[in-house]
PDB file of C-alpha atoms in Angstrom:
ATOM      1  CA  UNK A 954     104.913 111.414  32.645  1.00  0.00           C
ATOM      2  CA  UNK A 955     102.710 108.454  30.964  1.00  0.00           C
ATOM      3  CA  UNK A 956     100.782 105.528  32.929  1.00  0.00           C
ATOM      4  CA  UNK A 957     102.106 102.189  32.609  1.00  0.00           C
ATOM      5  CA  UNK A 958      98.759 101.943  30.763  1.00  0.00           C
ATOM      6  CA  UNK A 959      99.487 104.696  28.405  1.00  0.00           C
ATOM      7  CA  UNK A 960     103.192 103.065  27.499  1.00  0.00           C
ATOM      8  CA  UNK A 961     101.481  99.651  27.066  1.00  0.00           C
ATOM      9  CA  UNK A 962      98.707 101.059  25.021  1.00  0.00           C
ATOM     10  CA  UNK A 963     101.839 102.608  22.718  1.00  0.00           C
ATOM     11  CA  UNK A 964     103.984  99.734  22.977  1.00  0.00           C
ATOM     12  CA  UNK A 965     100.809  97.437  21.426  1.00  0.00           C
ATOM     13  CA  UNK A 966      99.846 100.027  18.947  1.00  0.00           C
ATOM     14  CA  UNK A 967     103.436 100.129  17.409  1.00  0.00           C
ATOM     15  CA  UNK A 968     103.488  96.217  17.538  1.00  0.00           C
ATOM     16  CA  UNK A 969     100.726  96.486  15.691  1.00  0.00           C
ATOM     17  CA  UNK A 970     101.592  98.552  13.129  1.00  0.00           C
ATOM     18  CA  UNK A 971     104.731  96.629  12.628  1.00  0.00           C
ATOM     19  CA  UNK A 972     103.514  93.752  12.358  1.00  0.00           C
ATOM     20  CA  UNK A 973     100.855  95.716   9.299  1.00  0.00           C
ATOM     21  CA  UNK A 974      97.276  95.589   9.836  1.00  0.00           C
ATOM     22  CA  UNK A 975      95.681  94.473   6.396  1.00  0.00           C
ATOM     23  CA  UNK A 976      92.505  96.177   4.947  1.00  0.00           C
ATOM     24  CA  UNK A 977      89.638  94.330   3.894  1.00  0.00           C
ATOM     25  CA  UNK A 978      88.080  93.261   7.227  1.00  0.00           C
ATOM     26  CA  UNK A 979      84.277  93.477   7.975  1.00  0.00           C
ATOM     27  CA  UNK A 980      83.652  95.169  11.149  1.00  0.00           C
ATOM     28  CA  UNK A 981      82.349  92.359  13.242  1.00  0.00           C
ATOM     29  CA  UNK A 982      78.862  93.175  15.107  1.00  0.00           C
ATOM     30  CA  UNK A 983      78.913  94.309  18.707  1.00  0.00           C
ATOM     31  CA  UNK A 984      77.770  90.803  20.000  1.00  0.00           C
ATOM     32  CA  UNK A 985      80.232  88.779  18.128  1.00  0.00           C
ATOM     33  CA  UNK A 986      83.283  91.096  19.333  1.00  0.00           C
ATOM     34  CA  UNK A 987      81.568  91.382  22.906  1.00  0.00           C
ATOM     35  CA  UNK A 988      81.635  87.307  22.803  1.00  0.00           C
ATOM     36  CA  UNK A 989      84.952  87.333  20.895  1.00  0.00           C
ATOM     37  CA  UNK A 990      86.876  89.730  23.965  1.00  0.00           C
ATOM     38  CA  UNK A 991      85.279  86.917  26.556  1.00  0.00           C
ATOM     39  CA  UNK A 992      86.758  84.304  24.589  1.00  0.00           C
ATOM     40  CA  UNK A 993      90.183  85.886  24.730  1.00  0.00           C
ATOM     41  CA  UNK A 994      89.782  86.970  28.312  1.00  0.00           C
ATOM     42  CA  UNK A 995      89.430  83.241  28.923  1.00  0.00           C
ATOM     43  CA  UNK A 996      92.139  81.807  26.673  1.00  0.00           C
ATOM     44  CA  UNK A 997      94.829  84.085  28.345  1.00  0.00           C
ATOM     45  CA  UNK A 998      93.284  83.240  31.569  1.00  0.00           C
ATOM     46  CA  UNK A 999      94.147  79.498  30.931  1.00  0.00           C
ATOM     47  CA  UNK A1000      97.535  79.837  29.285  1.00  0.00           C
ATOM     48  CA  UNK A1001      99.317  78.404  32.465  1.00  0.00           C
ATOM     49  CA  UNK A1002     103.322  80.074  31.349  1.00  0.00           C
ATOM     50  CA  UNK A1003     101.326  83.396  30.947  1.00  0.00           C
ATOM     51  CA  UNK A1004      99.713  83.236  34.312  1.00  0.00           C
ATOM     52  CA  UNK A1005     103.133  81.948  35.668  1.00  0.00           C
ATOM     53  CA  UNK A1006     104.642  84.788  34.239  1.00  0.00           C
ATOM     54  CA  UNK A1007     102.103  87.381  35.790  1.00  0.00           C
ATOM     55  CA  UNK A1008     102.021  85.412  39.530  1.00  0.00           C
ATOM     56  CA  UNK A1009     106.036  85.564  39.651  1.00  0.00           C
ATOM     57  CA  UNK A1010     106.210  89.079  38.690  1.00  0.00           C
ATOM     58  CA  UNK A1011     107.866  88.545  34.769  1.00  0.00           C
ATOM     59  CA  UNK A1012     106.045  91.493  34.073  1.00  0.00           C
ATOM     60  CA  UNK A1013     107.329  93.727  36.732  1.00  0.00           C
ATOM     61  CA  UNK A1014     105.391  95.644  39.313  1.00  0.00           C
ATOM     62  CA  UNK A1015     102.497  96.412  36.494  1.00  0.00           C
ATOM     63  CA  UNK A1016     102.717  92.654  35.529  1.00  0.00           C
ATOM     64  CA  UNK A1017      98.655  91.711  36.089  1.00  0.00           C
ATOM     65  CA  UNK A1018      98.015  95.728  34.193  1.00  0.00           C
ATOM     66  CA  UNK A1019      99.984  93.872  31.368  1.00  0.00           C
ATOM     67  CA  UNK A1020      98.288  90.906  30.949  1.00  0.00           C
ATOM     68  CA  UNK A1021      95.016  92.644  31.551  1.00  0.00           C
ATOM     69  CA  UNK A1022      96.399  95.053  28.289  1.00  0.00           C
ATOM     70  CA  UNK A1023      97.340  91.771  26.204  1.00  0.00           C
ATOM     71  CA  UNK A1024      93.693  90.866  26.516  1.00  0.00           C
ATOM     72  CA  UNK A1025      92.534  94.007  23.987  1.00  0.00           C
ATOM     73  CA  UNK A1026      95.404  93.999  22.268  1.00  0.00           C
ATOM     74  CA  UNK A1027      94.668  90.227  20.824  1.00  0.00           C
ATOM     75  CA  UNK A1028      91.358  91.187  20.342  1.00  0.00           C
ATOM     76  CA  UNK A1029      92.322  94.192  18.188  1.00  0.00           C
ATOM     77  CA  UNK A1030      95.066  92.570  16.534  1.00  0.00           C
ATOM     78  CA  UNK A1031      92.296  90.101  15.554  1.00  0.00           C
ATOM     79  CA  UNK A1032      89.731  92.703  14.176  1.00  0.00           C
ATOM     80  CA  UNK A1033      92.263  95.207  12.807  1.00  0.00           C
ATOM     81  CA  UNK A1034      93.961  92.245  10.639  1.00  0.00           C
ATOM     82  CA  UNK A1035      92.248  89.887   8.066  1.00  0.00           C
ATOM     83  CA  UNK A1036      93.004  85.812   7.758  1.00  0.00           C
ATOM     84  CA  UNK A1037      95.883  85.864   9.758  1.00  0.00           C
ATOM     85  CA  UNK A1038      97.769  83.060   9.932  1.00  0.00           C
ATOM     86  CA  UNK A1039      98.714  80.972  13.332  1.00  0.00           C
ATOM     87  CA  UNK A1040     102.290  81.872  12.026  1.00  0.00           C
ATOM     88  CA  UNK A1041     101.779  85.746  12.541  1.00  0.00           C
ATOM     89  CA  UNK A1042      99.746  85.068  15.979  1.00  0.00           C
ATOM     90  CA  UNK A1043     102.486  82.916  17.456  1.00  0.00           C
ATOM     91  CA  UNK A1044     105.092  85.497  16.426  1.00  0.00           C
ATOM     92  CA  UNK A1045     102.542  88.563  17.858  1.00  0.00           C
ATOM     93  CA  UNK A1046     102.155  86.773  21.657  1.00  0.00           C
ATOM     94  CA  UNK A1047     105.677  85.873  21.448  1.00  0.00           C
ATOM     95  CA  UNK A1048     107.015  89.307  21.188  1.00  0.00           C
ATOM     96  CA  UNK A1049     104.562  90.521  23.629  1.00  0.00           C
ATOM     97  CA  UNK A1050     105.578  88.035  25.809  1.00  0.00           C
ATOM     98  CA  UNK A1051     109.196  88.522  25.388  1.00  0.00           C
ATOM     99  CA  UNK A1052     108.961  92.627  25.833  1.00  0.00           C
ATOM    100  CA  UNK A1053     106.821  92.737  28.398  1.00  0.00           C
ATOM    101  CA  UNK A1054     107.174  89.728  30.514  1.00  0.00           C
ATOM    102  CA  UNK A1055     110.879  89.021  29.938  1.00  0.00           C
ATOM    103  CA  UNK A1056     109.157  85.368  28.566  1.00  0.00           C
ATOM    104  CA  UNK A1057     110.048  82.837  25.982  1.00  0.00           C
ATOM    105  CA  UNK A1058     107.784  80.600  25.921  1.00  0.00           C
ATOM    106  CA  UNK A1059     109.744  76.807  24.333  1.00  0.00           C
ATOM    107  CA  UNK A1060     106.625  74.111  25.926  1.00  0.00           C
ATOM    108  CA  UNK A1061     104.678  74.111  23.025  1.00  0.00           C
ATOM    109  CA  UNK A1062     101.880  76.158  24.463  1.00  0.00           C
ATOM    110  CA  UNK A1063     102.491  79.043  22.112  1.00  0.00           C
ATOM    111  CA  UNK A1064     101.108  76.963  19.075  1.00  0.00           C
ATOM    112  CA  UNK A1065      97.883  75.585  20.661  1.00  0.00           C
ATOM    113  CA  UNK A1066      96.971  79.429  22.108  1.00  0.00           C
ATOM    114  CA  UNK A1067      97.627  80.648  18.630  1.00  0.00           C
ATOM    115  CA  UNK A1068      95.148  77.773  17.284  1.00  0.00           C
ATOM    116  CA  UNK A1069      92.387  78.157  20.186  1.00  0.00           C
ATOM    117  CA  UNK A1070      92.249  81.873  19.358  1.00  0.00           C
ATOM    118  CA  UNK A1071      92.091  81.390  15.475  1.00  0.00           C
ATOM    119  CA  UNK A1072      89.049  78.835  16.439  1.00  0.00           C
ATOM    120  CA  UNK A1073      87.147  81.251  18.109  1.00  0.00           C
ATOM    121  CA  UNK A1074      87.643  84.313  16.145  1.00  0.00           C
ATOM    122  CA  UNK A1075      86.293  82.137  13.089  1.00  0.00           C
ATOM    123  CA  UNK A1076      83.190  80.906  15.330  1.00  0.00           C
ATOM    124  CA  UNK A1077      82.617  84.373  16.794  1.00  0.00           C
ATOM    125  CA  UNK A1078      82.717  85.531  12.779  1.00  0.00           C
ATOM    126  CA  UNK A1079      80.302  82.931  11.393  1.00  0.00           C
ATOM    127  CA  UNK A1080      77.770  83.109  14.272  1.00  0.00           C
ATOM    128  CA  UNK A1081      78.358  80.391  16.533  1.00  0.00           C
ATOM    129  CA  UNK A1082      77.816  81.779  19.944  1.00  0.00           C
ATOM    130  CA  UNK A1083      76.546  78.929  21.774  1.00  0.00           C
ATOM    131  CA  UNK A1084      79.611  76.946  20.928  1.00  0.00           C
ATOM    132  CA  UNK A1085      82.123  80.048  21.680  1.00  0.00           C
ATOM    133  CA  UNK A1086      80.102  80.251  25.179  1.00  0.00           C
ATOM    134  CA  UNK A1087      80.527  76.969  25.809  1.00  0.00           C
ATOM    135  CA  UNK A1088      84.199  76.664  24.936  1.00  0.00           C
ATOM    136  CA  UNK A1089      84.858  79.998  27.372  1.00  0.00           C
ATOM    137  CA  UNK A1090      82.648  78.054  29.605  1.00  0.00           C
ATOM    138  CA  UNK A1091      84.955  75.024  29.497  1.00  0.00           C
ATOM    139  CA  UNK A1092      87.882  77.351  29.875  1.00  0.00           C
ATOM    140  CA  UNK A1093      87.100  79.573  32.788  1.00  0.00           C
ATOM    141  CA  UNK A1094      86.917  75.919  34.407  1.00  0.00           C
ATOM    142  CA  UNK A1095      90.406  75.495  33.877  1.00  0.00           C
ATOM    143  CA  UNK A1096      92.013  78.887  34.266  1.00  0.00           C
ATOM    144  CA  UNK A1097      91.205  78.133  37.930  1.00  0.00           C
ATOM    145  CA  UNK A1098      92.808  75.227  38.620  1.00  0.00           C
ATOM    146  CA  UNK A1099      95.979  77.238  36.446  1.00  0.00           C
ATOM    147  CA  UNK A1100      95.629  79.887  38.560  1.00  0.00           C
ATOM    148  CA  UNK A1101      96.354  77.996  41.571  1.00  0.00           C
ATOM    149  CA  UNK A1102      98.996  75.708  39.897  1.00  0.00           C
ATOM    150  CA  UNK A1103     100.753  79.337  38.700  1.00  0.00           C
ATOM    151  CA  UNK A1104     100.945  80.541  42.517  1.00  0.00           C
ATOM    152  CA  UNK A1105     102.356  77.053  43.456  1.00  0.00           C
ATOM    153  CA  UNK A1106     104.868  76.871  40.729  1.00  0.00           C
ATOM    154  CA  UNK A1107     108.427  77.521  41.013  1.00  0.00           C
ATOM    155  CA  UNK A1108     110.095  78.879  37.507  1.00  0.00           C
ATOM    156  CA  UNK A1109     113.163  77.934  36.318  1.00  0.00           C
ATOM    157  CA  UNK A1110     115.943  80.277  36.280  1.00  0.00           C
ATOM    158  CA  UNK A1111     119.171  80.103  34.940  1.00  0.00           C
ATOM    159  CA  UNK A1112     121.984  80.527  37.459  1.00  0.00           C
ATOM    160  CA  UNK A1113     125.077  82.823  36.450  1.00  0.00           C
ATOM    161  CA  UNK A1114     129.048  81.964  36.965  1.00  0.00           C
ATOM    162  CA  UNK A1115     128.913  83.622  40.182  1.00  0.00           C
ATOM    163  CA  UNK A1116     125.962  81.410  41.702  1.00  0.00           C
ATOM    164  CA  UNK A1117     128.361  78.518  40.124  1.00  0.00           C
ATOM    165  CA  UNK A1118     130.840  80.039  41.843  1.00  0.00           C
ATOM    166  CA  UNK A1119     129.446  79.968  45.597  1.00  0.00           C
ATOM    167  CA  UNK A1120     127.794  76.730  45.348  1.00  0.00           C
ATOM    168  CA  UNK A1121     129.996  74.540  47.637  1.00  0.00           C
ATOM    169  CA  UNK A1122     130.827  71.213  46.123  1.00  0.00           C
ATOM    170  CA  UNK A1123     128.969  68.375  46.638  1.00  0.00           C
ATOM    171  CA  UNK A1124     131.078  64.929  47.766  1.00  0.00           C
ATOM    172  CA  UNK A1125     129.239  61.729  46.154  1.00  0.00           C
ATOM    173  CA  UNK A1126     130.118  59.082  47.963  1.00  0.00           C
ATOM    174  CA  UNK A1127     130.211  56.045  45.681  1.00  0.00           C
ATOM    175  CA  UNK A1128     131.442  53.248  47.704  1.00  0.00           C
ATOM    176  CA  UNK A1129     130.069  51.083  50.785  1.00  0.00           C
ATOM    177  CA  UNK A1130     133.215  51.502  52.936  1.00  0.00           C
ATOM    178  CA  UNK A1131     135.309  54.672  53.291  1.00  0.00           C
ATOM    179  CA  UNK A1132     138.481  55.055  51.421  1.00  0.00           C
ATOM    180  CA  UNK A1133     142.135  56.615  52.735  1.00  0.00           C
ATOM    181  CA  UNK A1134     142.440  59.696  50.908  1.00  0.00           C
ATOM    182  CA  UNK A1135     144.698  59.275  48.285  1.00  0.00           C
ATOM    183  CA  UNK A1136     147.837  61.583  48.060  1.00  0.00           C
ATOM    184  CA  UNK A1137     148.086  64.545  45.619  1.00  0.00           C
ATOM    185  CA  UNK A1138     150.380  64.043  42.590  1.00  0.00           C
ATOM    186  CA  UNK A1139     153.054  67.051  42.259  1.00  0.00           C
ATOM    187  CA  UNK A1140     153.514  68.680  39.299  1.00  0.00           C
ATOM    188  CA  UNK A1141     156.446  67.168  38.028  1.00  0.00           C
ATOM    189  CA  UNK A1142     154.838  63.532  37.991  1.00  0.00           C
ATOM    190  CA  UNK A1143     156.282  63.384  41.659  1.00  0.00           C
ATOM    191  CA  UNK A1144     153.739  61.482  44.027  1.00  0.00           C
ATOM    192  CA  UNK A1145     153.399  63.581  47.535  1.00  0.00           C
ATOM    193  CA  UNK A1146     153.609  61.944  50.113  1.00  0.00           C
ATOM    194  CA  UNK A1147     151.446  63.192  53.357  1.00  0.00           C
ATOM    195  CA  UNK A1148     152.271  62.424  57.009  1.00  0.00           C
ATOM    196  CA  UNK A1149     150.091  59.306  58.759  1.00  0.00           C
ATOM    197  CA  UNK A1150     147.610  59.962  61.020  1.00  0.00           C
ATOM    198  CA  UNK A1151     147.505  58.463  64.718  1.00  0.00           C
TER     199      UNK A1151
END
């Protein structure tokens, strides 16, 4: 029987090779790719639906093993694929995040991930440590005040027919002063008429 580890490992390595990895990349030196996995660590770390997704258990009982997976699988996709486009990284986290956090992700977020990570990988590429470090610096700011807004949070779900079903129905009351109730009409276009109260 596989780990959860092992499946994810297989489930990212066919994602990958679906989605094609394309030759022609220069292996990337050990610092920049160190710096580069820090810089993902960190994005991911800030993405407040992914850390919502983790806290409430989207992922199921291996949820935080996931997202701690999704952090080498960006990087790889990144070093195993040349000038990809924020198209193909939007589409990669979304079907990550729809397989193995049950996630679709509509606020927008998806995009400016996609973009920070593009960002980085170029300034991890050309040399520009300092400003990668102080970006991850900026960001491991944030990821705690998500982390503590993702415990907080309450996701949306969408109820079924059946939760419809039991809800009892809720009376608005419109007017100032109460009003008689108001006989049913029959089906024939009869009005019923109900005894008076005392």
């Amino acid at each position: 029987m596989r780990s959860a580890r092992d499946c994810l490992r297989a489930a990212g390595g066919s994602m990958r090779s679906a989605l094609g990895a394309r030759p022609g990349m220069a292996a990337p030196s050990g610092d920049a790719r160190g710096l580069f996995g820090r810089a993902v660590r960190a994005v991911l770390g800030s993405w407040a639906a992914l850390q919502i997704a983790v806290e409430h258990g989207f992922g199921g009982a291996h949820g935080r093993d996931k997202a701690e997976w999704l952090v080498g699988a960006v990087e790889q996709y990144f070093h195993s694929n040349a000038a990809l486009t924020q198209d193909e990284v939007e589409d990669f986290l979304a079907e990550v995040l729809n397989n193995e956090f049950d996630t679709i992700i509509e606020d927008g977020s998806l995009a400016e991930v996609s973009q920070q990570l593009q960002s980085l990988f170029a300034q991890c590429q050309r040399g520009e440590g300092a400003a990668v470090t102080d970006a991850v610096a900026r960001l491991a700011r944030r990821q705690q005040d998500v982390g503590r807004a993702a415990s907080q949070a309450q996701p949306a779900e969408g109820s079924s027919e059946e939760e419809e079903e039991e809800r009892p129905e809720e009376a608005m009351d419109c007017s100032s002063s109460p009003r008689p109730p108001q006989p049913p009409a029959a089906e024939d276009g009869w009005t019923l008429v109900g005894r008076k109260r005392k």
